[in-house]
mmCIF file of C-alpha atoms and ligand atoms in Angstrom:
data_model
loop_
_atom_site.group_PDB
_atom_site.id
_atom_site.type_symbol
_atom_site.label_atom_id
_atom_site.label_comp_id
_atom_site.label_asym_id
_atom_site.label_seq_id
_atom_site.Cartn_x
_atom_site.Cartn_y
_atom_site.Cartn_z
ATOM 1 C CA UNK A 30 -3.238 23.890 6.763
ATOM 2 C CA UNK A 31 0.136 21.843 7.416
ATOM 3 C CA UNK A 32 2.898 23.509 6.240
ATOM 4 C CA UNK A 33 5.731 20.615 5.259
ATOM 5 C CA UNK A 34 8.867 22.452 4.009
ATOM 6 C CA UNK A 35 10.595 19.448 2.055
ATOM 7 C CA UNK A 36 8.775 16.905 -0.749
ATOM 8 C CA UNK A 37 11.149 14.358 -1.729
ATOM 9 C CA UNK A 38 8.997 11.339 -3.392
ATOM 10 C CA UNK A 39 11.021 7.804 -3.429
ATOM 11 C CA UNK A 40 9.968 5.360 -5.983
ATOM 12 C CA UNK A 41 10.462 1.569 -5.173
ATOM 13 C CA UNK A 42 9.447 -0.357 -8.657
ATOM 14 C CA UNK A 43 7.654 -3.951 -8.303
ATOM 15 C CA UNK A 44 9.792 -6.611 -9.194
ATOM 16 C CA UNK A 45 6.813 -8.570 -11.357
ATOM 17 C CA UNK A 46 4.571 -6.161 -13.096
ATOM 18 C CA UNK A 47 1.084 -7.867 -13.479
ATOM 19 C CA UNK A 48 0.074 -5.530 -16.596
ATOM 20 C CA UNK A 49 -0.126 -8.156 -18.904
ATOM 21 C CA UNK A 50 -2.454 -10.716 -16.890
ATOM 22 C CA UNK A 51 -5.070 -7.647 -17.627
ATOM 23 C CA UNK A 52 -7.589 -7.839 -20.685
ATOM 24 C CA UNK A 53 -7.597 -4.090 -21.371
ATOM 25 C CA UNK A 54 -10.360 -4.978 -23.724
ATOM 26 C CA UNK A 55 -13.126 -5.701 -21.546
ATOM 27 C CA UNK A 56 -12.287 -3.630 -18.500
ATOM 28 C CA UNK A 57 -14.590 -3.918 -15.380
ATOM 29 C CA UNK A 58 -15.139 -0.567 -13.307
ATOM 30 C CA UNK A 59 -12.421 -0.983 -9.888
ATOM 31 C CA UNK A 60 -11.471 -3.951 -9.914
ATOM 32 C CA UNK A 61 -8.182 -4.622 -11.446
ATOM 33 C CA UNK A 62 -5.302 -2.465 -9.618
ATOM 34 C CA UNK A 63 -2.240 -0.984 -11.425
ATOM 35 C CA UNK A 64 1.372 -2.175 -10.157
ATOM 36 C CA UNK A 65 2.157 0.512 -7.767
ATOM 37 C CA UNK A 66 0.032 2.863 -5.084
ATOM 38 C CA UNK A 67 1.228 6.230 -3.248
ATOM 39 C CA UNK A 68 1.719 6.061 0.471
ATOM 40 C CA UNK A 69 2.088 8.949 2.787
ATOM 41 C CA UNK A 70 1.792 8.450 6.947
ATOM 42 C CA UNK A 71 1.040 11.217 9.315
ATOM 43 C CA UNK A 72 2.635 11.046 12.855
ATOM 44 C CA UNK A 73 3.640 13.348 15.529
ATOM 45 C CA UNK A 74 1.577 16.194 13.883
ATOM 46 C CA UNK A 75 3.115 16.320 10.640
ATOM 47 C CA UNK A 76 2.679 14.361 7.353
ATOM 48 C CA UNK A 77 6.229 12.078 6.337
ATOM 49 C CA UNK A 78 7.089 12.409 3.256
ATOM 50 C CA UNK A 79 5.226 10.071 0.306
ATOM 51 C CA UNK A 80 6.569 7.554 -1.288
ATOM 52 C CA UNK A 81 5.326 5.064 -4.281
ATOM 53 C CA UNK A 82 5.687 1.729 -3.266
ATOM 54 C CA UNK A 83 4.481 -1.737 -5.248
ATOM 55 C CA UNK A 84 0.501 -2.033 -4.459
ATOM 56 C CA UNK A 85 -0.038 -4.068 -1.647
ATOM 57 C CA UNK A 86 -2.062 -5.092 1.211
ATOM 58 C CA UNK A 87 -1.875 -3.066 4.174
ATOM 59 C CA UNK A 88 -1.434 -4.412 7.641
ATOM 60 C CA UNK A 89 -3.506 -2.346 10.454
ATOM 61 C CA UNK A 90 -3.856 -3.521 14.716
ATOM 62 C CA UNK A 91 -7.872 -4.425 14.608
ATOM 63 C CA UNK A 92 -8.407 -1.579 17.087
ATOM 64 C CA UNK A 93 -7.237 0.627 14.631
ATOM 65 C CA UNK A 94 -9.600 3.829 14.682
ATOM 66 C CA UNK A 95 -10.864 3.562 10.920
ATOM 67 C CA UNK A 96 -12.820 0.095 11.712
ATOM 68 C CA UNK A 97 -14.610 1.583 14.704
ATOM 69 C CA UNK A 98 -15.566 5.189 13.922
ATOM 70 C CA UNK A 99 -15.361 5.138 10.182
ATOM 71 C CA UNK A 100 -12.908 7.978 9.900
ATOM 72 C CA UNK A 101 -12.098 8.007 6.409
ATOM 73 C CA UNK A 102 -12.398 10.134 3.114
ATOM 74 C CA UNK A 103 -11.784 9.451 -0.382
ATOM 75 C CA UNK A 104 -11.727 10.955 -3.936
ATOM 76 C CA UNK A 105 -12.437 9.604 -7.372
ATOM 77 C CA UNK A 106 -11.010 10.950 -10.608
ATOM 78 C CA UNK A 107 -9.582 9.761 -13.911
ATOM 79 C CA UNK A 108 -6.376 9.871 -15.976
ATOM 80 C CA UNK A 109 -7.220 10.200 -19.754
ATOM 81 C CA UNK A 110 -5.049 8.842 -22.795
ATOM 82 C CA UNK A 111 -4.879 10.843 -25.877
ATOM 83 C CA UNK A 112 -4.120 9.402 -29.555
ATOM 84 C CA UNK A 113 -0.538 10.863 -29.101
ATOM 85 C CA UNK A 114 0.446 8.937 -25.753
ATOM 86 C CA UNK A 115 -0.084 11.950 -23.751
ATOM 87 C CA UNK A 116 -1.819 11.895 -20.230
ATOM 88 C CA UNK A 117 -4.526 14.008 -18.767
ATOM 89 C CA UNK A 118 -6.252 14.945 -15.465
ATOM 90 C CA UNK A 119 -9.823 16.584 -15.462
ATOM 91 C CA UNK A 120 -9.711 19.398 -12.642
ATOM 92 C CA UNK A 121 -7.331 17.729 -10.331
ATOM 93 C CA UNK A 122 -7.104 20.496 -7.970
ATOM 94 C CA UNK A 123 -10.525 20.724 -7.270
ATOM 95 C CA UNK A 124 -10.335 17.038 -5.772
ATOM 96 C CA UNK A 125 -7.122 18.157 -3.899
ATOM 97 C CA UNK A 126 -9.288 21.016 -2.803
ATOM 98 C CA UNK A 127 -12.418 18.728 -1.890
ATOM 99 C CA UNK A 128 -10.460 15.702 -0.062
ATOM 100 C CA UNK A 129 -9.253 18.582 2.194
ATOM 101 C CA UNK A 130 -12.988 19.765 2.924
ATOM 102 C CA UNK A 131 -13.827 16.247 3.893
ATOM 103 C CA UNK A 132 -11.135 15.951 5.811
ATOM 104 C CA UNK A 133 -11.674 18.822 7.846
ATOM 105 C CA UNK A 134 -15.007 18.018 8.709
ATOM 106 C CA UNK A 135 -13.943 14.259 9.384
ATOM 107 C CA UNK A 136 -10.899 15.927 11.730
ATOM 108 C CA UNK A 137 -8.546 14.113 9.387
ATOM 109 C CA UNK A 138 -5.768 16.669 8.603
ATOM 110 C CA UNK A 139 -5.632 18.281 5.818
ATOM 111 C CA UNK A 140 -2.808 16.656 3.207
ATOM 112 C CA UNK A 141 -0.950 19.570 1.570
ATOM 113 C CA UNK A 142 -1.238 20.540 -2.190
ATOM 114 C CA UNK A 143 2.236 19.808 -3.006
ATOM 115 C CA UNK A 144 1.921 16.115 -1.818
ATOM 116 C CA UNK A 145 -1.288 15.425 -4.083
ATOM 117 C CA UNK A 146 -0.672 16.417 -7.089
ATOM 118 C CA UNK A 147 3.376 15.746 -6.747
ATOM 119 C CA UNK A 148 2.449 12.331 -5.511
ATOM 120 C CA UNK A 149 -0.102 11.436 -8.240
ATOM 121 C CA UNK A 150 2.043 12.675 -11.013
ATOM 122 C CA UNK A 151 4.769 10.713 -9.799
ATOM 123 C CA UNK A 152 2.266 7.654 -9.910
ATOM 124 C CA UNK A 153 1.162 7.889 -12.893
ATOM 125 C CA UNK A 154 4.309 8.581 -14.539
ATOM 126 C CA UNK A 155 5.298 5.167 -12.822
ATOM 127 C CA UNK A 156 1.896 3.252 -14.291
ATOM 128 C CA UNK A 157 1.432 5.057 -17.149
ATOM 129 C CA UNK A 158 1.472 2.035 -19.220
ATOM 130 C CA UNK A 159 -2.032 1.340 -16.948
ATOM 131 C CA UNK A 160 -3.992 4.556 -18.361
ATOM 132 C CA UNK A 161 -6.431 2.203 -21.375
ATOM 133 C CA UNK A 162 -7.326 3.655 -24.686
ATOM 134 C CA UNK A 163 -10.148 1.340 -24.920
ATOM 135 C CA UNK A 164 -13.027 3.320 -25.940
ATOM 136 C CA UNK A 165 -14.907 4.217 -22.620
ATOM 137 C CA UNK A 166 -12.423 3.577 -20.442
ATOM 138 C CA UNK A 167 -10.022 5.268 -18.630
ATOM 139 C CA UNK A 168 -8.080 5.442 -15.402
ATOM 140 C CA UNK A 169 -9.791 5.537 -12.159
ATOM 141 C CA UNK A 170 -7.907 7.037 -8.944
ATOM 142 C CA UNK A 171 -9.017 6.603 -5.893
ATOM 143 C CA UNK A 172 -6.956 9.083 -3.338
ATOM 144 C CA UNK A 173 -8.080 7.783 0.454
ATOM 145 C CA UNK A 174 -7.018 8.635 3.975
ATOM 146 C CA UNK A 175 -8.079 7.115 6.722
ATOM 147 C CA UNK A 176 -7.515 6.623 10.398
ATOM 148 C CA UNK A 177 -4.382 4.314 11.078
ATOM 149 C CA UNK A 178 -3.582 5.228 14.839
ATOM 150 C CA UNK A 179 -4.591 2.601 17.395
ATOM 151 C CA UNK A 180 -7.283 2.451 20.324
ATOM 152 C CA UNK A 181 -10.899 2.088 21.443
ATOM 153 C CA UNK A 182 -11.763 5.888 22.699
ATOM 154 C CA UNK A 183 -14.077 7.569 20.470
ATOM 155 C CA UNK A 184 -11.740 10.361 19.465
ATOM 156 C CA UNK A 185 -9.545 11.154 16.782
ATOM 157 C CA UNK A 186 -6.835 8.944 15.709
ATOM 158 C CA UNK A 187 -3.477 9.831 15.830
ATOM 159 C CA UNK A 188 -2.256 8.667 12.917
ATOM 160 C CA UNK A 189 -3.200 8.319 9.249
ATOM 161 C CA UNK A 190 -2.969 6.802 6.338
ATOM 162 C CA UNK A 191 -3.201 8.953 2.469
ATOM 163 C CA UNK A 192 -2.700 6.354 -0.244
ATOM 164 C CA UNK A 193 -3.437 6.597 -3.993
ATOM 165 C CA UNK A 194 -4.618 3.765 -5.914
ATOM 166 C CA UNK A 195 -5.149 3.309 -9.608
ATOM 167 C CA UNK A 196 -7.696 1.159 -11.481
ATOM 168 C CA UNK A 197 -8.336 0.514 -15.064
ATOM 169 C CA UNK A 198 -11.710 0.619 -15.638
ATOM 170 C CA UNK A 199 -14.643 0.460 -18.215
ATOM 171 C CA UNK A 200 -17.741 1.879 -17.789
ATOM 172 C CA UNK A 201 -19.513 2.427 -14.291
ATOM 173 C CA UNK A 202 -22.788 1.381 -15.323
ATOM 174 C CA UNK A 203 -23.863 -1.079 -18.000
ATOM 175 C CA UNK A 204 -26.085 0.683 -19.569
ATOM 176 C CA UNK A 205 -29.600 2.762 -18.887
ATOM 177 C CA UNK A 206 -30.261 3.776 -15.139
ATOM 178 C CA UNK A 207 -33.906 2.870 -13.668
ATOM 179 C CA UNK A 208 -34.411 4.929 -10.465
ATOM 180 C CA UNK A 209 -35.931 4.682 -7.325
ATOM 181 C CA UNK A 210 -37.409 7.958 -5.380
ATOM 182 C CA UNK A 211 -36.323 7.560 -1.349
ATOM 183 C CA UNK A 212 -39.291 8.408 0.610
ATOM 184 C CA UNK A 213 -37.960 6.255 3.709
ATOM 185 C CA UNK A 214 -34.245 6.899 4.474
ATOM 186 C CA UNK A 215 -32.209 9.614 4.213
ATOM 187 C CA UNK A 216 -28.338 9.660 2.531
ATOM 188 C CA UNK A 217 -27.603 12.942 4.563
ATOM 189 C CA UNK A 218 -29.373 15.843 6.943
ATOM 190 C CA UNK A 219 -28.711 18.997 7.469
ATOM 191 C CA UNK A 220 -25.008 19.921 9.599
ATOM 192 C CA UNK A 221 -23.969 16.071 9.190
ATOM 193 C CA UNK A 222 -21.274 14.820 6.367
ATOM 194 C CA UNK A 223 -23.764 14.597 3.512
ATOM 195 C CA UNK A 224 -21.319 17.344 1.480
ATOM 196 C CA UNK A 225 -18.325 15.617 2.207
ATOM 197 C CA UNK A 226 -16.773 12.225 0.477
ATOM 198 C CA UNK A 227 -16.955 10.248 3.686
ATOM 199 C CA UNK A 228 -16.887 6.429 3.260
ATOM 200 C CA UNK A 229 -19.900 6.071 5.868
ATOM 201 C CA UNK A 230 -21.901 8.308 3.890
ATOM 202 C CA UNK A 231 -21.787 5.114 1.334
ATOM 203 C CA UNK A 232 -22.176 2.351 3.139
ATOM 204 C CA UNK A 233 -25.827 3.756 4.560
ATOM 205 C CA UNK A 234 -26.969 3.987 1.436
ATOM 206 C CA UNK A 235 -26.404 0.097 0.997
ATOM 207 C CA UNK A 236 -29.245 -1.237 3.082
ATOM 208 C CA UNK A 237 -32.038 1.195 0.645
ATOM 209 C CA UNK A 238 -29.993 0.523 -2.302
ATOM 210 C CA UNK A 239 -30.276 -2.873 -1.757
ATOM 211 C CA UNK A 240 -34.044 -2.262 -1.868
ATOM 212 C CA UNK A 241 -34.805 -0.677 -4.130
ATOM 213 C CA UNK A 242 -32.481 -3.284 -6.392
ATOM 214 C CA UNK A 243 -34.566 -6.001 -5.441
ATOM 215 C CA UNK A 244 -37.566 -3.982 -6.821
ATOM 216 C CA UNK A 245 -35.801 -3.730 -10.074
ATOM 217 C CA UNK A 246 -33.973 -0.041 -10.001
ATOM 218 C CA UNK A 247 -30.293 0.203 -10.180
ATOM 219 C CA UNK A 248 -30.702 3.390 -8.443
ATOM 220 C CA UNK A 249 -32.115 5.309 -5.080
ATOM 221 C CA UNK A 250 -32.598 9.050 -6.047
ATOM 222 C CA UNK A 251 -31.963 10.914 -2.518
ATOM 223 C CA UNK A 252 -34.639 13.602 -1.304
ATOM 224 C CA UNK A 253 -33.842 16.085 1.693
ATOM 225 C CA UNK A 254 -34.437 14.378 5.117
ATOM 226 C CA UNK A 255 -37.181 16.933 6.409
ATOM 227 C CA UNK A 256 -39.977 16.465 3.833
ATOM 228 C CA UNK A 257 -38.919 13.738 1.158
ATOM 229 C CA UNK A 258 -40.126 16.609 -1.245
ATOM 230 C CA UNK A 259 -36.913 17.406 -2.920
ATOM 231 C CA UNK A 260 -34.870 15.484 -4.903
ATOM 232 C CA UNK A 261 -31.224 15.737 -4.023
ATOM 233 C CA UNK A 262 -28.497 13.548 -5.438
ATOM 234 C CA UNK A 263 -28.112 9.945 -6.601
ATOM 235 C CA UNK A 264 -25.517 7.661 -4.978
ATOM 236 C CA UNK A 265 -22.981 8.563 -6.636
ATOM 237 C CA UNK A 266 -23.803 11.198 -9.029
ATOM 238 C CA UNK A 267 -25.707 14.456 -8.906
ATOM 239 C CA UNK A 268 -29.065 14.496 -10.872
ATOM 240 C CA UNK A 269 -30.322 16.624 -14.031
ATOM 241 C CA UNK A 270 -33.855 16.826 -15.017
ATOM 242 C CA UNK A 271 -35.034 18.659 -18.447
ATOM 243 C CA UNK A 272 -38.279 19.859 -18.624
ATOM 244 C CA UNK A 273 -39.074 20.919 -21.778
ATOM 245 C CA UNK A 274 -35.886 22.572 -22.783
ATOM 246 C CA UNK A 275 -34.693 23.893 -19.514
ATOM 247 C CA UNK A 276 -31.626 21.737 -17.852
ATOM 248 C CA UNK A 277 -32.314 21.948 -14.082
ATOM 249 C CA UNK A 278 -30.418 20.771 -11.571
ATOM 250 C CA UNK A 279 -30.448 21.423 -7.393
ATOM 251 C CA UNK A 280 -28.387 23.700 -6.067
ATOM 252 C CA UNK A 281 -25.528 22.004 -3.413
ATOM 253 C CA UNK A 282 -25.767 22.207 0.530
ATOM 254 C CA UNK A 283 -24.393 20.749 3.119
ATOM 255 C CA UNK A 284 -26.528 17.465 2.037
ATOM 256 C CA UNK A 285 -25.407 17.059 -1.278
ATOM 257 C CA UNK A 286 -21.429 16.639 -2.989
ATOM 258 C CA UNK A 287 -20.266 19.479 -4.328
ATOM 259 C CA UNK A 288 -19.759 17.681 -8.002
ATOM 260 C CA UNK A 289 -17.123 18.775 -10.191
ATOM 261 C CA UNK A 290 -18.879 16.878 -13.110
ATOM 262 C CA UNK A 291 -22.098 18.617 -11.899
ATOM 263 C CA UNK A 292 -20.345 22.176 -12.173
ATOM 264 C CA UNK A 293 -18.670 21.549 -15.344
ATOM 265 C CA UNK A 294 -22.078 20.552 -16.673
ATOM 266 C CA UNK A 295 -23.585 23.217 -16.141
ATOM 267 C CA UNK A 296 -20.824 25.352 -17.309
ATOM 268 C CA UNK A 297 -20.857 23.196 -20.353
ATOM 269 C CA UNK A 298 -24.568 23.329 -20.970
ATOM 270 C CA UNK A 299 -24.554 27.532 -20.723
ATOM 271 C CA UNK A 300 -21.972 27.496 -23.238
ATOM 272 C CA UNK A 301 -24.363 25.378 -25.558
ATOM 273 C CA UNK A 302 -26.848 27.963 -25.046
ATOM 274 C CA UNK A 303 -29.206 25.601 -23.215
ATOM 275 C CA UNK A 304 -31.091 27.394 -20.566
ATOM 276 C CA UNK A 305 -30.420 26.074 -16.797
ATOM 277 C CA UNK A 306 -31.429 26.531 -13.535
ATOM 278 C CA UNK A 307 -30.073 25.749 -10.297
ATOM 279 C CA UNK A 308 -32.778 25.172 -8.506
ATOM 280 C CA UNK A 309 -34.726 22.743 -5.572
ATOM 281 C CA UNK A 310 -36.712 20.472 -7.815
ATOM 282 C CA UNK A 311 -39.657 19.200 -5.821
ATOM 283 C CA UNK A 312 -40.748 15.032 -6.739
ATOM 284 C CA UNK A 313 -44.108 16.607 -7.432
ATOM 285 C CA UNK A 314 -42.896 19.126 -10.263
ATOM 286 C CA UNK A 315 -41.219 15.742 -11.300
ATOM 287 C CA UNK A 316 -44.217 13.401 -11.647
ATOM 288 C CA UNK A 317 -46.297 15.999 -12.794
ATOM 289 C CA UNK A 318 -43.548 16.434 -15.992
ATOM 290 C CA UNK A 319 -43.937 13.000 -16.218
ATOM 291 C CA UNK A 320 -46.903 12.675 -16.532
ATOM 292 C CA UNK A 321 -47.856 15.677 -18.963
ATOM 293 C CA UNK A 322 -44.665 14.678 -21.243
ATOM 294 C CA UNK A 323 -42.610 17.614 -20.405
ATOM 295 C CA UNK A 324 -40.209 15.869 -18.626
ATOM 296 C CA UNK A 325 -37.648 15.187 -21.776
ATOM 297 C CA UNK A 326 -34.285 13.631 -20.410
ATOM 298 C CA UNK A 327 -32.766 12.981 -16.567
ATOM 299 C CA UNK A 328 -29.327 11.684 -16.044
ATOM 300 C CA UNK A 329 -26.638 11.442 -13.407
ATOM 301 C CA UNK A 330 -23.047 12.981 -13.564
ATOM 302 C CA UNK A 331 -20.510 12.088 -11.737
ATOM 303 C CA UNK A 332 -16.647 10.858 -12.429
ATOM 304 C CA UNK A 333 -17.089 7.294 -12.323
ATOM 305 C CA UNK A 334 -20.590 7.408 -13.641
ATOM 306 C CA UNK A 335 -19.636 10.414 -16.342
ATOM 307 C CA UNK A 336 -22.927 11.247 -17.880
ATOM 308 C CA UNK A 337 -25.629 8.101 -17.053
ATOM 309 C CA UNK A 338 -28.983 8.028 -18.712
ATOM 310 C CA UNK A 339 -32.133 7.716 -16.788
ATOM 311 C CA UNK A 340 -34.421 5.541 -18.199
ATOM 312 C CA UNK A 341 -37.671 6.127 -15.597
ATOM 313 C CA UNK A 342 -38.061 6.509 -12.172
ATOM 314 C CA UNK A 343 -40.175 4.952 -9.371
ATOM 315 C CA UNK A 344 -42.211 6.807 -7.020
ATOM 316 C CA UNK A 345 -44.319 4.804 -4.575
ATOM 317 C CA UNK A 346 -45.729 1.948 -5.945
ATOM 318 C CA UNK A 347 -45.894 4.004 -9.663
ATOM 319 C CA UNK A 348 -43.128 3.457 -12.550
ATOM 320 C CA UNK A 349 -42.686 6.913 -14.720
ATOM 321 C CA UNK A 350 -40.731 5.918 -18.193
ATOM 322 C CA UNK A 351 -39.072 9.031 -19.649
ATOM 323 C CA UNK A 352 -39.686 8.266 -23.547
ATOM 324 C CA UNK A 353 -36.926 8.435 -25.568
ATOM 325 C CA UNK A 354 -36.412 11.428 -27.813
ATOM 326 C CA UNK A 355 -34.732 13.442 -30.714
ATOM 327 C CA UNK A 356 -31.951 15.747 -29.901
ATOM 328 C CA UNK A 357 -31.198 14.932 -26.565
ATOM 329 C CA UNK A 358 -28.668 16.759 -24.633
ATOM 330 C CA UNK A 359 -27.528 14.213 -22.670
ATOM 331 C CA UNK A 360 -25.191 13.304 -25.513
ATOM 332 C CA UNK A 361 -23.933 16.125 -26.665
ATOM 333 C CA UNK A 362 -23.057 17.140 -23.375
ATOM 334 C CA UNK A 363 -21.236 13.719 -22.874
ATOM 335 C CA UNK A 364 -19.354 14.373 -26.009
ATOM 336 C CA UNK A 365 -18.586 18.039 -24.914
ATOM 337 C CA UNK A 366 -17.189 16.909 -21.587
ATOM 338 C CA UNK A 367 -15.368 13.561 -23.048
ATOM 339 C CA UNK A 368 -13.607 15.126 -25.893
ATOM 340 C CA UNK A 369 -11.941 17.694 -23.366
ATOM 341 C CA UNK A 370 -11.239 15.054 -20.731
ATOM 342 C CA UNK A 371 -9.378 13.048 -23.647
ATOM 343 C CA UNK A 372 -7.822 15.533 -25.489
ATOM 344 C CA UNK A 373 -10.094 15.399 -28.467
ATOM 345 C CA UNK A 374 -11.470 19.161 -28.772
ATOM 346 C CA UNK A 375 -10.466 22.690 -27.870
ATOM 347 C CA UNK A 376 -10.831 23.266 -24.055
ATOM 348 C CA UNK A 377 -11.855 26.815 -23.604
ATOM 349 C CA UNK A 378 -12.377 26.198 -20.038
ATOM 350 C CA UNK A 379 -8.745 25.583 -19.172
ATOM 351 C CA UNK A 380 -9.797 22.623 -17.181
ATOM 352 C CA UNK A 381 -7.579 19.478 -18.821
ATOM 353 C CA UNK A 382 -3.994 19.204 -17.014
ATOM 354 C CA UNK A 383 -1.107 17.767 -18.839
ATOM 355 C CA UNK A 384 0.580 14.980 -16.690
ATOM 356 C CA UNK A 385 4.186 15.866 -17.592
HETATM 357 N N1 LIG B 1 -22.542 12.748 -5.517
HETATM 358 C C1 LIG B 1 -21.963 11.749 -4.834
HETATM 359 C C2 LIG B 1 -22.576 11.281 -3.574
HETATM 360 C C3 LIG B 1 -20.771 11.154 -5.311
HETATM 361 O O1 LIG B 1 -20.191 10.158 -4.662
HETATM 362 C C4 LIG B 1 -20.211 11.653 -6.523
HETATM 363 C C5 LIG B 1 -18.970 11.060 -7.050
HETATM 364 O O2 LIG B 1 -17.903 11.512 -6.847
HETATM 365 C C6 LIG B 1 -20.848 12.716 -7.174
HETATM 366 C C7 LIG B 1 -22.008 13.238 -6.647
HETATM 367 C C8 LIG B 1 -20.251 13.332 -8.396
HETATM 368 O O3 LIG B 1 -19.104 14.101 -8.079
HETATM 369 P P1 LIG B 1 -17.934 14.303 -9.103
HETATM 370 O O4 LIG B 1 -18.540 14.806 -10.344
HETATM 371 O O5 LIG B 1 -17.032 15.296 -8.468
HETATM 372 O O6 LIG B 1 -17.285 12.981 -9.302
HETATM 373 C C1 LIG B 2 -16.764 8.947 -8.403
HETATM 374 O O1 LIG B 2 -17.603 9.253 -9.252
HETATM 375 O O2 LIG B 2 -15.572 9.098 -8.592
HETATM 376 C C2 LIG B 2 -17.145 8.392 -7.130
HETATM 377 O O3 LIG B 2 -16.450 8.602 -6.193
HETATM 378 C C3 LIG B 2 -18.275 7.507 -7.059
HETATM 379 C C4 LIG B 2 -17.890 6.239 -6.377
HETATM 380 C C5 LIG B 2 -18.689 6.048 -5.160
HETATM 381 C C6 LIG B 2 -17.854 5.076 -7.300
#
């Protein structure tokens, strides 16, 4: 932990706002950037102090340490807009909390508390204007550090880089999710960074994405790197399976992202009185379901992704469609988690925080 004694957050406005250039009716997912980003540098052992600045590109030496080792983290979560103008995080401080785990086992330094959630209310209260109301949409942040410090040696940089950025976005995926069960690759393996939001942990899933893509999924569904037995996680969500009328889902490791969609889920579901088990899920139990109908509903949760369908998976050179059903609870746990995130229901769970 870095202790920083003084947080004093300057605000430099842009001169030519480019809000209205942006059809906030047909929103894609990350790729239309509010007006202004948070900055903070770390040098000489400490972090300076943050500042919001116009968004902008940023200018690094090309032996900066981030292009060569991939020492980088990042977060995703979402500012909500309620019918009365006012704005709402989901959880923040368990992304605060989580950036910091990455970072540790990236040896990034940790960025303290204070910073985050100062910073990012102080951004948002800049670009609130940014945060749609669009039906399905809301405001994606993407909180990133990565290595800024110069020079070839394989070793830990120096310097660094936090920034917040801000995109307002529709939804993640267009609309039902075909998977594809990995039997070749692996996302993550035991004691690496599988756990931990690291930007390389992404871009090897590319190359198998790609893949399975071209085979007609939108999706690979990760198993553990030992046996291929288990499923794991998706992407960029964490998966639920219902057989018959039990919710199961696989316990986290050092493999798999500790989702805070995934844990509010399940918290969620309990409350509904649905039964649910945290549990390794083998492929086999999975196929088998399949195959005897008692596999009812899968889906995959995640921030950006919220609550995604699962139309069918692949599984060697076999296609499993899960029929579609009555009474699903894939919906009414979308609702249940959407109506707190925007304000629209009681939260019992004390999880919705008020951007003031
Ligand atoms: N798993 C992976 C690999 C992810 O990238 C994400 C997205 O953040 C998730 C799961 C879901 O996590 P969360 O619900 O905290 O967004
Ligand atoms: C999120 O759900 O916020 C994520 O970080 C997923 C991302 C890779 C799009």
């Amino acid at each position: 932990m870095i202790m920083q004694e003084t947080l004093t957050i300057n605000v430099e406005k842009t001169k030519k706002s480019k809000i209205n250039e942006v059809d906030f009716s047909n929103l894609p997912f990350g790729q239309v950037y509010t007006d202004h980003m948070m900055v903070c540098n770390f040098a000489d052992g400490k972090w300076e102090q943050p500042k919001i600045i116009p968004y902008q590109n940023i200018s690094l030496d090309p032996s900066a340490k981030i292009f060569h080792y991939g020492q980088s983290v990042f977060e995703g979560m979402k500012a909500y807009k309620d019918a009365n103008d006012q704005v709402w995080l989901f959880r923040p401080l368990e992304n605060q909390k989580r950036i910091n785990i990455s970072s540790k086992r990236l040896a990034i330094p940790e960025f303290p508390e204070a910073y985050f959630m100062e910073g990012l209310k102080t951004l948002l209260q800049v670009d609130r204007d940014w945060i749609p109301t669009t039906d399905g949409s809301s405001l994606y942040i993407r909180p990133f550090v990565f290595a800024s410090g110069n020079g070839f040696h394989a070793s830990p940089s120096d310097k660094y880089t936090f920034i917040i950025a801000c995109s307002p976005s529709g939804a993640y995926f267009g609309g039902k999710v075909k998977v594809l069960i990995e039997q070749t690759y692996s996302r993550s393996a035991n004691g690496g960074v599988g756990y931990a939001k690291a930007g390389g942990n992404y871009a090897g899933q590319f190359y198998p994405t790609q893949l399975a893509i071209e085979k007609g999924y939108q999706q690979v569904i990760w198993t553990d790197d030992t046996s291929h037995e288990y499923i794991e996680e998706a992407g960029a969500m964490n998966i639920f399976v219902r057989i018959g009328d039990t919710l199961i889902t696989g316990p986290t490791s050092d493999r798999i992202l500790d989702g805070i969609t995934r844990k509010s889920i399940i918290e969620i579901a309990k409350d509904e009185g649905i039964n649910v088990e945290v549990r390794k899920i083998t492929v086999n139990e999975l196929v088998t379901a399949a195959e005897n109908g008692a596999l009812k509903e899968m889906f995959g949760a995640g921030t950006a992704a919220v609550i995604s369908p699962i139309s069918g998976f692949g599984y060697g050179d076999k296609d499993f469609d899960i029929p579609e059903i009555a009474d699903k609870f894939a919906p009414i746990l979308k609702k249940r988690i959407t109506d707190i995130q925007y304000n629209r229901a009681e939260d019992k769970f004390g999880w919705r925080y008020l951007v003031k």
